[in-house]
XYZ file of C-alpha atoms in Angstrom:
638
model
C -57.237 55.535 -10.231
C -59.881 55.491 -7.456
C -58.415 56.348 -4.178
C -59.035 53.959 -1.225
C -58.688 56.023 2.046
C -59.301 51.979 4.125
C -56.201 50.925 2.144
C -53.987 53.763 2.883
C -55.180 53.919 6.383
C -53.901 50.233 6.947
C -50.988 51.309 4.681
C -50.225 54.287 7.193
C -50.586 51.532 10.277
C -47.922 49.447 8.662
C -45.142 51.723 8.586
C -45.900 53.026 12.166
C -45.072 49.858 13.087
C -42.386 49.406 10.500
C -43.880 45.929 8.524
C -43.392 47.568 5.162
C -40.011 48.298 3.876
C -38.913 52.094 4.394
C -39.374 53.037 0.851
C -42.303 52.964 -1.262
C -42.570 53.137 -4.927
C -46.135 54.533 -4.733
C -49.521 53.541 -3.559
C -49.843 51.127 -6.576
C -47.365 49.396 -5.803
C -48.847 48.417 -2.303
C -52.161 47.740 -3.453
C -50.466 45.084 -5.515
C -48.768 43.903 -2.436
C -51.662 43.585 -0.447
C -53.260 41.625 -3.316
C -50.596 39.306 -2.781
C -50.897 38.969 0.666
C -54.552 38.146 0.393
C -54.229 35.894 -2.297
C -51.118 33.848 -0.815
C -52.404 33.882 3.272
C -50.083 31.116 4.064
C -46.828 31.807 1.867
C -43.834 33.494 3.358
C -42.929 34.944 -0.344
C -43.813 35.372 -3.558
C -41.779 35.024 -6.778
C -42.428 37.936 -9.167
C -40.568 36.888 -11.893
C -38.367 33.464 -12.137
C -36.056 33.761 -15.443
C -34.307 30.290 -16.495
C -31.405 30.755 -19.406
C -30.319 27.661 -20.529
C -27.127 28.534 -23.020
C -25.649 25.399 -25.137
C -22.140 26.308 -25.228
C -18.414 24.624 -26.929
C -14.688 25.710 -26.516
C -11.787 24.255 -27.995
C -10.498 20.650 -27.398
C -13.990 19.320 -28.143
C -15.360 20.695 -25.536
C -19.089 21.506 -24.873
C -20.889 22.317 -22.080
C -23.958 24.241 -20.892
C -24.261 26.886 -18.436
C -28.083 27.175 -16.691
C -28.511 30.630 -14.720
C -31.693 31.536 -12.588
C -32.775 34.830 -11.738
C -35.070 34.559 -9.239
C -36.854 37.756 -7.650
C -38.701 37.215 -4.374
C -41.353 39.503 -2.675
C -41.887 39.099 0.998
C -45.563 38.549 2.366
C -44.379 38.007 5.739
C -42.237 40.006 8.419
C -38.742 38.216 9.358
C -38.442 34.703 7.335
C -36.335 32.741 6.266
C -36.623 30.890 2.725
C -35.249 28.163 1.517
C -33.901 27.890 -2.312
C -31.720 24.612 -3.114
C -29.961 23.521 -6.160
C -28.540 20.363 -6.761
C -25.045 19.299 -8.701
C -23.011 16.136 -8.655
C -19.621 15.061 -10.444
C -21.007 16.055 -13.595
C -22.037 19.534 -12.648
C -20.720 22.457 -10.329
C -22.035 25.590 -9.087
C -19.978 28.347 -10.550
C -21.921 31.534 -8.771
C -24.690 32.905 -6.957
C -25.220 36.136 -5.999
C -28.016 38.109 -3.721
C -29.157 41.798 -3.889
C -32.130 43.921 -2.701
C -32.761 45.865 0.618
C -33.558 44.184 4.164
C -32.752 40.545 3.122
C -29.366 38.736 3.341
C -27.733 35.476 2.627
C -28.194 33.868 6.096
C -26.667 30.489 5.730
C -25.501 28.612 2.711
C -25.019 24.714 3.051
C -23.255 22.723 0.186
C -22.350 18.999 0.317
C -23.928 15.525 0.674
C -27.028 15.206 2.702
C -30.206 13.146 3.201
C -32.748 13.921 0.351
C -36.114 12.130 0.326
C -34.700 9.015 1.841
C -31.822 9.099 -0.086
C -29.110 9.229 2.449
C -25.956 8.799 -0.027
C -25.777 10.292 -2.785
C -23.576 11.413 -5.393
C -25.570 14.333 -6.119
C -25.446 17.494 -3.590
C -27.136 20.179 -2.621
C -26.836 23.836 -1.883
C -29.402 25.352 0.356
C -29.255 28.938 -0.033
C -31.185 30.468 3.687
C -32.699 33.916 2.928
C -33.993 35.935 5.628
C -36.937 38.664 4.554
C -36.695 41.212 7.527
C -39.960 43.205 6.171
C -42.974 42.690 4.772
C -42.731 44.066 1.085
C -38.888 43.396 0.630
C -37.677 42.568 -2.980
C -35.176 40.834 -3.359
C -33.077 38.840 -6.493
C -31.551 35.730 -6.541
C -28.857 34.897 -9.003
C -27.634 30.880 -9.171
C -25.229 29.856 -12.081
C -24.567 25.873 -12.450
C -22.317 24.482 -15.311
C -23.249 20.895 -16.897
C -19.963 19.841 -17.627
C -21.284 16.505 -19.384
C -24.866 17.688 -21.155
C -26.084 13.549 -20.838
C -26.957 15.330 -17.206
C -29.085 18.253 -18.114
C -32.287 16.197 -18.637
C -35.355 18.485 -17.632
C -36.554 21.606 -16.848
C -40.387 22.531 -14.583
C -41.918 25.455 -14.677
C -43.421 25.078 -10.850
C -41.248 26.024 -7.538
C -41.615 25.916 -3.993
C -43.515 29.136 -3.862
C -45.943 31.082 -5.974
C -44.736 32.523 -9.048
C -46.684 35.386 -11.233
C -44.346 34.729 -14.105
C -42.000 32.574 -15.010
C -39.881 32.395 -18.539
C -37.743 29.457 -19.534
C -35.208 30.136 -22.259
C -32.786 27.727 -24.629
C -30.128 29.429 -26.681
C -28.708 26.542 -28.765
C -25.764 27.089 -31.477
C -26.486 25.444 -35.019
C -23.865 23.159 -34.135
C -25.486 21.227 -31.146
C -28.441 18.671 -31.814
C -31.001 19.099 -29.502
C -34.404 17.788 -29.234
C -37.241 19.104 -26.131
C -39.801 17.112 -25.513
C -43.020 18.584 -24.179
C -44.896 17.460 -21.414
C -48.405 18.380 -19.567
C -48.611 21.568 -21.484
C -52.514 20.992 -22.366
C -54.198 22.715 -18.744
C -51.879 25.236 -18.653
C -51.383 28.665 -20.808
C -47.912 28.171 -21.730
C -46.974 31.025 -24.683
C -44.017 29.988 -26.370
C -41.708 31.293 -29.505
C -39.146 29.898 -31.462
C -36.710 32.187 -33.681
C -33.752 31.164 -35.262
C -30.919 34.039 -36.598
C -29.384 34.040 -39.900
C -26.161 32.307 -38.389
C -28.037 29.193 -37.399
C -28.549 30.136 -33.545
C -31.678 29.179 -32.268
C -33.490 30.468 -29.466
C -36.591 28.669 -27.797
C -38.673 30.515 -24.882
C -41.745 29.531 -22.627
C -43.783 31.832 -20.835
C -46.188 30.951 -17.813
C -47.939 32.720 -15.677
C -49.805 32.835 -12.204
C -48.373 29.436 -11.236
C -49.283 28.267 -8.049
C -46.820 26.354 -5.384
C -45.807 22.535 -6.512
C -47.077 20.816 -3.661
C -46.870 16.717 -2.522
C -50.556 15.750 -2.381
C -51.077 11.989 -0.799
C -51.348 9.440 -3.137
C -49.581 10.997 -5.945
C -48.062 10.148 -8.828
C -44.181 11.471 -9.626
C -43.954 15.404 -10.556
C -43.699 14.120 -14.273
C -46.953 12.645 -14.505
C -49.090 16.501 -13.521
C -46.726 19.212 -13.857
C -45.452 20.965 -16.728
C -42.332 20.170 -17.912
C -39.691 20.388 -20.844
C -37.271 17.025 -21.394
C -33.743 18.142 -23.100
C -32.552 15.517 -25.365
C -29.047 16.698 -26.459
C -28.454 14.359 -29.293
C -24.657 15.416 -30.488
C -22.612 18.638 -31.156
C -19.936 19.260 -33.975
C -16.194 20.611 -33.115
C -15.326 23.733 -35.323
C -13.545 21.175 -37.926
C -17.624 19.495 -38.379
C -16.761 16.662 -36.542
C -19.401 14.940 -35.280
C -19.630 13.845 -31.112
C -23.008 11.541 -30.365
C -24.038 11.548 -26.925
C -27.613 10.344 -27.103
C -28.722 9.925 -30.445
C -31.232 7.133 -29.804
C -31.796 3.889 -27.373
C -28.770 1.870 -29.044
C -26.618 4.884 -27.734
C -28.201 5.579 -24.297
C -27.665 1.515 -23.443
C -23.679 1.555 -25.019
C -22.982 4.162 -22.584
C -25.133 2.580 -19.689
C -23.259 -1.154 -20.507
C -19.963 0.646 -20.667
C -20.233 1.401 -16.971
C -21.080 -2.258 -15.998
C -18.451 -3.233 -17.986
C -16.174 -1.338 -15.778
C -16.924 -3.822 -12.948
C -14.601 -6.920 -11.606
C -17.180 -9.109 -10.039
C -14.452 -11.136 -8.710
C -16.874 -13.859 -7.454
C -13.858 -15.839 -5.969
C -15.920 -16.497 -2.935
C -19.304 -16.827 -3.611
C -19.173 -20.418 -5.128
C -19.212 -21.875 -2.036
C -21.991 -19.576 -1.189
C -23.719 -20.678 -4.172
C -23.340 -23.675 -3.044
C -25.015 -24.294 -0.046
C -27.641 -22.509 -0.951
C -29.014 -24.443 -3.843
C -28.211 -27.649 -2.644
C -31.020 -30.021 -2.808
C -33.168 -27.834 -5.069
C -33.712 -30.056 -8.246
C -35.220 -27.854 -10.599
C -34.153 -24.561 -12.097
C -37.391 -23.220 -11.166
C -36.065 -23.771 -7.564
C -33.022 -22.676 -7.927
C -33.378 -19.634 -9.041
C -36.263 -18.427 -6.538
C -33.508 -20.244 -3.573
C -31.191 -17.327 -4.881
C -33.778 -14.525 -4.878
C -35.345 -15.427 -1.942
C -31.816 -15.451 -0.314
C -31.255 -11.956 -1.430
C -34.439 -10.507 -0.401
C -33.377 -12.386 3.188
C -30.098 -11.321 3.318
C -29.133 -8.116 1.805
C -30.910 -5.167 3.265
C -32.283 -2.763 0.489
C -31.201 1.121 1.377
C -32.159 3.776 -1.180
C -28.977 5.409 -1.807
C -26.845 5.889 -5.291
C -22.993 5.797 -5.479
C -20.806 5.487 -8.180
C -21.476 7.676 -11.338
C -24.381 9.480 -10.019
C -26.017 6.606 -9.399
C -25.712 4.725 -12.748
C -23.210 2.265 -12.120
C -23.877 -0.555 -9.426
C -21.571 -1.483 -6.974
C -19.119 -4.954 -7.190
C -21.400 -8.167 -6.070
C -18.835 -9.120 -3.734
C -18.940 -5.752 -2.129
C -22.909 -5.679 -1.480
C -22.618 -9.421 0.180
C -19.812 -8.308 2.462
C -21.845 -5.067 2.999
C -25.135 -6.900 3.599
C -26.644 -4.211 1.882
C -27.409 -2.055 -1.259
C -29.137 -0.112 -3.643
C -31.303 -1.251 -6.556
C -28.446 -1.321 -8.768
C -26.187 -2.891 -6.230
C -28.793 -5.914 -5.291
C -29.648 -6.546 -8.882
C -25.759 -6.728 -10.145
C -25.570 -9.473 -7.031
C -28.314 -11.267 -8.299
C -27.372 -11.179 -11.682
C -23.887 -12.809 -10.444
C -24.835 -15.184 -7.905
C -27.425 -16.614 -10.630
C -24.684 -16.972 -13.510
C -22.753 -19.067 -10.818
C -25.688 -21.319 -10.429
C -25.260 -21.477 -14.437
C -28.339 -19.436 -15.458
C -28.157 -16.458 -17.929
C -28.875 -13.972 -15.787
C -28.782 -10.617 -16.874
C -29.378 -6.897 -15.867
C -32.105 -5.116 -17.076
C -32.971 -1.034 -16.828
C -36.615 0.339 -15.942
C -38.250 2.940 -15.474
C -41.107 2.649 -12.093
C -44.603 4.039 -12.922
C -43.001 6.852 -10.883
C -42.043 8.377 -14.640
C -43.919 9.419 -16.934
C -41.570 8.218 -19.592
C -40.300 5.283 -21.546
C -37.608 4.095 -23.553
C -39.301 6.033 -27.052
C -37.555 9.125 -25.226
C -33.633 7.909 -25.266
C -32.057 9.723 -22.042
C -31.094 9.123 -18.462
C -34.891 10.378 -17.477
C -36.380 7.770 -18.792
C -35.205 5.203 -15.905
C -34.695 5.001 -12.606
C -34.082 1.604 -11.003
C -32.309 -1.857 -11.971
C -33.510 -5.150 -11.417
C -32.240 -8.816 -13.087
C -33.652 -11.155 -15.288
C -33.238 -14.841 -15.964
C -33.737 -16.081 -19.575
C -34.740 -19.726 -19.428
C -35.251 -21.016 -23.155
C -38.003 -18.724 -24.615
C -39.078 -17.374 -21.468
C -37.707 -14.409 -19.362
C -38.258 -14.411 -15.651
C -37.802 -11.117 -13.747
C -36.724 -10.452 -10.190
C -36.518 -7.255 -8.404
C -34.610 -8.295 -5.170
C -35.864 -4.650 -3.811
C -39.186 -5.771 -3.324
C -38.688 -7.744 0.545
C -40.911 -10.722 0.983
C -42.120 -10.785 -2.670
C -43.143 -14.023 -4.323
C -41.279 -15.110 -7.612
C -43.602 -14.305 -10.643
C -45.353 -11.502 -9.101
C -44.221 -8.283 -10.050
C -44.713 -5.228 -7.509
C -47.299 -2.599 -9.404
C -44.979 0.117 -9.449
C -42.804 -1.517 -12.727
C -46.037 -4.038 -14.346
C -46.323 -2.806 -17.421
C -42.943 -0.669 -17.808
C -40.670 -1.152 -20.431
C -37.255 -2.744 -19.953
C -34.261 -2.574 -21.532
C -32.355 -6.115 -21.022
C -28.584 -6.394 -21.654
C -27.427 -8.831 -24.475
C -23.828 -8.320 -25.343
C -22.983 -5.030 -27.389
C -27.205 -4.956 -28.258
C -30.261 -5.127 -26.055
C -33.333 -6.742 -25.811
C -36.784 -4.150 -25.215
C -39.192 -5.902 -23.303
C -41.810 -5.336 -20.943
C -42.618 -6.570 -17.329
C -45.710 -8.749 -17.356
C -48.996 -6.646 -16.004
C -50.666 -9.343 -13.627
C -54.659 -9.933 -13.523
C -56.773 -8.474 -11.223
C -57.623 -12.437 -9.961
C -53.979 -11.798 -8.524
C -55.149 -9.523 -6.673
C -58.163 -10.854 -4.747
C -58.840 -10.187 -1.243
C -61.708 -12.361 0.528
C -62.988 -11.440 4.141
C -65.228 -13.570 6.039
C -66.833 -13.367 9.238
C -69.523 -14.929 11.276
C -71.345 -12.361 13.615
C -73.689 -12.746 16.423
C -75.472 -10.719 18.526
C -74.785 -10.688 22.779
C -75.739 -8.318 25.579
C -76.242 -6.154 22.130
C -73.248 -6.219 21.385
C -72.224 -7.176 17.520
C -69.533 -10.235 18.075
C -67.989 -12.387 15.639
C -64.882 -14.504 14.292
C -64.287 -14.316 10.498
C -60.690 -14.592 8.415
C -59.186 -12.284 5.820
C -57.078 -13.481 2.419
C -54.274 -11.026 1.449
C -53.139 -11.199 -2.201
C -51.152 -8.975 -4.651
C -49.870 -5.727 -3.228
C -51.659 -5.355 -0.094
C -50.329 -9.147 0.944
C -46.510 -7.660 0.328
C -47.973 -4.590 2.593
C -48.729 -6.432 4.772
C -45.556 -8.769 5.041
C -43.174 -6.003 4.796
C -44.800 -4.071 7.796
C -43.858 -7.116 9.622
C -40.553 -7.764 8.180
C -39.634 -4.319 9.385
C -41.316 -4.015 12.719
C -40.102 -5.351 15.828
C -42.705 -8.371 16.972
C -43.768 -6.456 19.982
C -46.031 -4.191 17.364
C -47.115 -7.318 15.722
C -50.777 -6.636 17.206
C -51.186 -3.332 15.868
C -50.368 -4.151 12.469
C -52.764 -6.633 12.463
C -55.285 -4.877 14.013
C -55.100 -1.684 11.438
C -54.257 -4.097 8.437
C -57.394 -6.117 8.932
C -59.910 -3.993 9.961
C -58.524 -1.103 7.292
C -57.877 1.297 10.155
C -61.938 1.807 10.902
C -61.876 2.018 14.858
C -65.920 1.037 15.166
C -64.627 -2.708 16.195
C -62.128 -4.609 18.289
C -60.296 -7.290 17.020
C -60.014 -9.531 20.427
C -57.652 -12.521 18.827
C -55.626 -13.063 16.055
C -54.097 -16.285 14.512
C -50.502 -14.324 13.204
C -47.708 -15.296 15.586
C -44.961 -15.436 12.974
C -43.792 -13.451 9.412
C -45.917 -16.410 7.044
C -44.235 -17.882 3.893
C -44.260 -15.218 0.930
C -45.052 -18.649 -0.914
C -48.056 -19.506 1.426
C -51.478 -18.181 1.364
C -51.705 -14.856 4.153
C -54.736 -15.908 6.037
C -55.342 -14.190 9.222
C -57.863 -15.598 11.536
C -59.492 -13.233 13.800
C -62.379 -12.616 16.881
C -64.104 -9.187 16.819
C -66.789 -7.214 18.680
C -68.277 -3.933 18.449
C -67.184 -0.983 20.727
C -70.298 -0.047 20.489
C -74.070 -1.438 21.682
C -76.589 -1.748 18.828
C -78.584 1.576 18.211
C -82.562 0.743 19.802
C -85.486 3.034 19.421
C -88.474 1.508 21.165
C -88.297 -2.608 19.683
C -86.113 -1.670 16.907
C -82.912 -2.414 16.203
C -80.466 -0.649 13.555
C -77.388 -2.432 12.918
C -74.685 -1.199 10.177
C -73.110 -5.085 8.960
C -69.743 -3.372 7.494
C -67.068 -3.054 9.856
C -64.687 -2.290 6.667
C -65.964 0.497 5.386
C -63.626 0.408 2.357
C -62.928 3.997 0.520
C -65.221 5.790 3.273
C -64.441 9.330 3.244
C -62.044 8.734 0.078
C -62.453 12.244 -1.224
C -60.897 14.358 -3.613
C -59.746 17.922 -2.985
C -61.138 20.674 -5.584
C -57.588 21.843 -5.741
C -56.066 19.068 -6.691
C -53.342 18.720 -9.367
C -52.537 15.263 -9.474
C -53.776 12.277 -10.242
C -54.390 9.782 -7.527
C -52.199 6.385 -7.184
C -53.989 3.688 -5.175
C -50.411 1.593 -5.733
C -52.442 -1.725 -6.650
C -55.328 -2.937 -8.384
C -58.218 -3.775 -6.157
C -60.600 -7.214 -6.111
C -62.068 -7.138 -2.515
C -65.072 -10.077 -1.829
C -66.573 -9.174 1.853
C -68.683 -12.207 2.953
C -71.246 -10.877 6.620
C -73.266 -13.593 7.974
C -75.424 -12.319 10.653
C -76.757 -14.926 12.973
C -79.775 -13.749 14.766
C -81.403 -14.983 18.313
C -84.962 -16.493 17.642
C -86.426 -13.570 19.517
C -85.463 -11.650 16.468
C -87.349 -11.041 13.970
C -86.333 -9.129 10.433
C -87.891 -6.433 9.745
C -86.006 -4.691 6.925
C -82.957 -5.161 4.873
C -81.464 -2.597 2.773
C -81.946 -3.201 -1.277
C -79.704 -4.529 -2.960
C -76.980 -2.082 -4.981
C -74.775 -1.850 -7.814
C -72.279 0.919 -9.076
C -69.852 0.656 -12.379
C -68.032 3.631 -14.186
C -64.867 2.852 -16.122
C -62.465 0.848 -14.340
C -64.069 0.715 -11.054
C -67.265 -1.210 -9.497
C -68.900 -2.286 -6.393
C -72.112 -4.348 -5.703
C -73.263 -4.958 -2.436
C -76.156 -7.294 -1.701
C -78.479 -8.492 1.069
C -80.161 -12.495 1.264
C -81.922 -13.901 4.059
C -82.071 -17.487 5.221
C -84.147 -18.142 8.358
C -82.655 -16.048 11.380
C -79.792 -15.644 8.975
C -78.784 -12.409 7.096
C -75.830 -12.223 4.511
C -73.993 -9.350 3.294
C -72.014 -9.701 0.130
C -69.796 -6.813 -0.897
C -67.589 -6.847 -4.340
C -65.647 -4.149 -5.057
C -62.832 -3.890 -8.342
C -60.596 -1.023 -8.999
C -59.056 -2.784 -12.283
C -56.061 0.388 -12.611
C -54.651 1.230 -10.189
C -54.334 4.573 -11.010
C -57.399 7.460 -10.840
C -57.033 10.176 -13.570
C -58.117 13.945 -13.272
C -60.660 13.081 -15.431
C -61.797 10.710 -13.962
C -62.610 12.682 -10.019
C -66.144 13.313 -10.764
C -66.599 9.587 -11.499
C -64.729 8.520 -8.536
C -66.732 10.977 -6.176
C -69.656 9.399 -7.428
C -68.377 5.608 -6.573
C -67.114 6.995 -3.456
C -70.430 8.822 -2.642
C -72.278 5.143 -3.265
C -70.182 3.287 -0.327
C -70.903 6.120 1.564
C -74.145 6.145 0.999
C -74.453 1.878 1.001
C -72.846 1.898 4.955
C -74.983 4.337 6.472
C -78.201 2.190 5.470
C -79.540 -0.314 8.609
C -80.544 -3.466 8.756
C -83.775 -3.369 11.254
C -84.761 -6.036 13.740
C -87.256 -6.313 15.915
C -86.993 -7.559 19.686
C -89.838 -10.068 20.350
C -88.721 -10.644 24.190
């Protein structure tokens, strides 16, 4: 090996003034150190190796169970830190051990119980956060956790990524001949994932990944859930055999996963003794069934206050109706099983019905908990089905938010179920019209116009206000109309009140410029857009995940320019048009006396922007860009 004297100098420096732990295994070992520490700049630690052993196990009684273990070995890049590791377990699992070794690191704090994760501020799963504090640069350290999954229905998945860099990490299954399990592969194709599969005369199978160099999972803005980028293995434990060959089905296939789901709601009393009255009053004087039925939604989305939190078998069983309506609150589950019940009173089938959001990768053709993650009810009126997710505040009946359009459902029906899926609405239903009328004063750009909310961004835009105190009323207009560009003013505004979810969301509006007209000599530039839509949408190189714009988009932007008669038009831009794929905009210029008119289209018809898709969507981005920095020129005549 070639000797660097620079890198032993700095080496040297280090220990003077005692960065680098007090022993040394050599000077390769610190070259690789310093590698690391140039290659991670911002990262506390590294994780040399991250072992996962999954073992499949039974005992007597019919017992089976699986014990996961991770060996985790850290490297510090960084000079006193602390480092965060946290596993999770609920009434289904336990922590049985964990266990920390190495040199100048210790256990500084370990927290175990119910806390606020992501929103979710009860829970029945828990946490463990495990503090480590690094005291020098260089310090190795392991990390042993141990978790038993006492029922396997809750070991669903397994990711390769962590929290922190990791130059190799191996994820091992060692499953007896007489379990049934199934792992489902997911978002192996970008990544170098070596894997073997050997099974031993007496039946025992073992099943290993490898993956290296694996850089930090990271939340990027606008993504999509973890399941949807990152690699991933889903563990379908079908059924195990007792030593006597007797068979015990857990989750064999959909018929299985929804017996077990419907034998928790089955557990539930719904005593509905007072809610007839209830009932009652509110669907008095509503004639048809149509309005019946959206009286009782509405009312829910009005009365009960949606909070994010899961009780009751991990989350999988919803609470009693008459529970949520004294609480004034609940969770999906919770809301839905109200809905369901205050319907059937009204004498409608109502029903509850399982889904997985576009948060999941999944569907139903994988049977296992992972495959959903909210509730909402249904109504089955003759041939038709008519779903309501009482989640979604301020939400019309019929429209569907864009987060479960398209997703299967699974629909109860007695000891079967009906597979269905939510209706995906037309991009029509999402159309979003913006007028104004500009003229041009003391140069100064002024104007009145309107703007026509539809689809998703009209629920945006309704929910900011359900949840906002009036007094901020002003501001929510002010960003929602103008789409946060600062350039102009919005001076007036027609919104005093939260409009009818029913009702069209127009917002009338007066607008000027913050800014005078750019003049050189007798010209005049002028920029019509005030909007700006997608400016400066860019993609980062680095990233992993594809983008989620949360709604389709079908945006008409109508500019009429009305210009003094000492005005005279010199040049308009020409007129444009850009289409790749699922996304298009055409922007066009007309002239009518001293009148100018700006039409803008744009249509995002999916809502969701792939990886390969970037280098398309830099190019539409890169035309908007490129369409709002062109002038209209005038010419003074005074």
């Amino acid at each position: 090996m070639t000797k660097n004297p620079c890198l032993y100098f700095l080496i040297i420096i280090q220990y003077i003034n005692g960065f680098f732990p007090a022993f040394s295994n050599g000077i390769d070992d610190d070259e690789k150190l310093i590698g690391l520490i140039k290659k991670y700049p911002k990262e506390k630690v590294v994780i040399l190796d991250s072992e996962v052993n999954i073992r499949f196990n039974y005992e007597r009684k019919n017992t089976a169970y699986i014990i996961h273990e991770q060996i985790i070995t850290f490297q510090s890049l960084k000079q006193d830190v602390l480092v965060d590791v946290v596993l999770d377990y609920d009434m289904f699992s336990e922590i049985t051990s964990n266990s920390l070794t190495g040199l100048n690191v210790k256990l500084k704090n370990r927290t175990c119980g119910n806390v606020e994760i992501e929103g979710i501020f009860h829970s029945d799963k828990k946490i463990c956060r495990y503090t480590l504090q690094f005291f020098q640069i260089g310090t190795i350290a392991k990390l042993k956790l141990v978790k038993r999954f006492n029922d396997l229905r809750f070991y669903t998945s397994e990711f390769f990524h962590e929290d922190y860099p990791v130059l190799i990490k191996s994820i091992n299954f060692y499953t007896p001949p007489n379990f049934d399990v199934v792992f489902h592969e997911f978002n192996f194709e970008r990544f170098n994932i070596d894997k073997t599969n050997t099974t031993d005369k007496q039946g025992n199978n073992s099943l290993s990944y490898n993956l290296k160099d694996i850089e930090p999972q990271k939340d990027e803005q606008y993504m999509m859930g973890y399941s949807h980028n990152y690699p991933h293995i889903i563990v379908q434990t079908k059924a195990y055999r007792n030593e006597k060959g007797v068979k015990f089905t857990l989750i064999e296939n959909l018929d299985d996963l929804y017996n077990w789901y419907a034998s928790l709601t089955r557990q539930l009393i719904n005593d509905t003794t007072g809610l007839h009255s209830l009932v009652k009053e509110i669907i008095k004087d509503k004639a048809s069934d149509y309005e019946r039925i959206k009286t009782v939604f509405y009312w829910i989305q009005d009365n009960i206050r949606y909070c994010a939190f899961e009780s009751g078998m991990a989350g999988y069983k919803p609470e009693e109706a008459a529970t949520v309506l004294k609480n004034r609150y609940g969770d999906c589950k919770g809301m839905a099983n109200l809905t369901k019940n205050l319907l059937k009173l009204a004498g409608y089938d109502a029903r509850l019905c399982w889904i997985g959001t576009n948060y999941l990768k999944y569907d139903y053709s994988i049977p296992s908990m992972v495959s959903d993650n909210h509730m909402i009810c249904c109504v089955i009126l003759g041939s038709d089905t008519l779903f309501l997710d009482p989640t979604e505040t301020l939400c019309s009946i019929g429209d569907y938010a864009e987060r479960i359009q398209g997703r299967q459902v699974l629909i109860e029906n007695g000891e079967s179920f009906i597979l269905s899926r939510i209706p995906v609405q037309p991009l029509r239903d999402y159309n979003e019209h913006r007028k104004i009328q500009y003229v041009l004063e003391n140069n100064l750009i002024v104007g009145k116009g309107f703007n026509i909310f539809n689809g998703e961004k009209k629920r945006n835009f309704l929910q900011s206000l359900y949840y906002s105190p009036r007094v901020n009323y002003n501001d929510i207009v002010k960003r929602k109309v103008l789409n946060e560009q600062k350039e102009f003013e919005i001076l007036s505004h027609s919104l005093s009140d939260i409009p009818d979810r029913d009702s069209i969301l127009k917002i009338e509006y007066t607008l000027k410029s913050k800014q005078q007209v750019q003049c050189f000599d007798v010209n005049y530039y002028i920029q019509i857009d005030p909007f700006k839509d997608f400016c400066e949408f860019r993609i980062e190189p680095e990233r992993i995940s594809d983008i989620n714009l949360n709604q389709k988009i079908f945006q008409k932007t109508e500019i009429v320019l009305n210009l003094p008669k000492n005005y005279a038009i010199k040049e308009i831009p020409e007129n444009e048009r850009f289409e790749k794929g699922n996304y298009s905009a055409e922007i066009s210029y007309t002239i009518n006396n001293q009148e100018i008119s700006y039409i803008k289209v744009i249509k995002v018809g999916e809502p969701v922007i792939k990886r390969n898709e970037f280098s398309d969507w830099a190019k539409f981005v890169d035309f908007l860009e490129n369409s709002y920095k062109k002038s209209i020129i005038l010419k003074s005549g005074s």
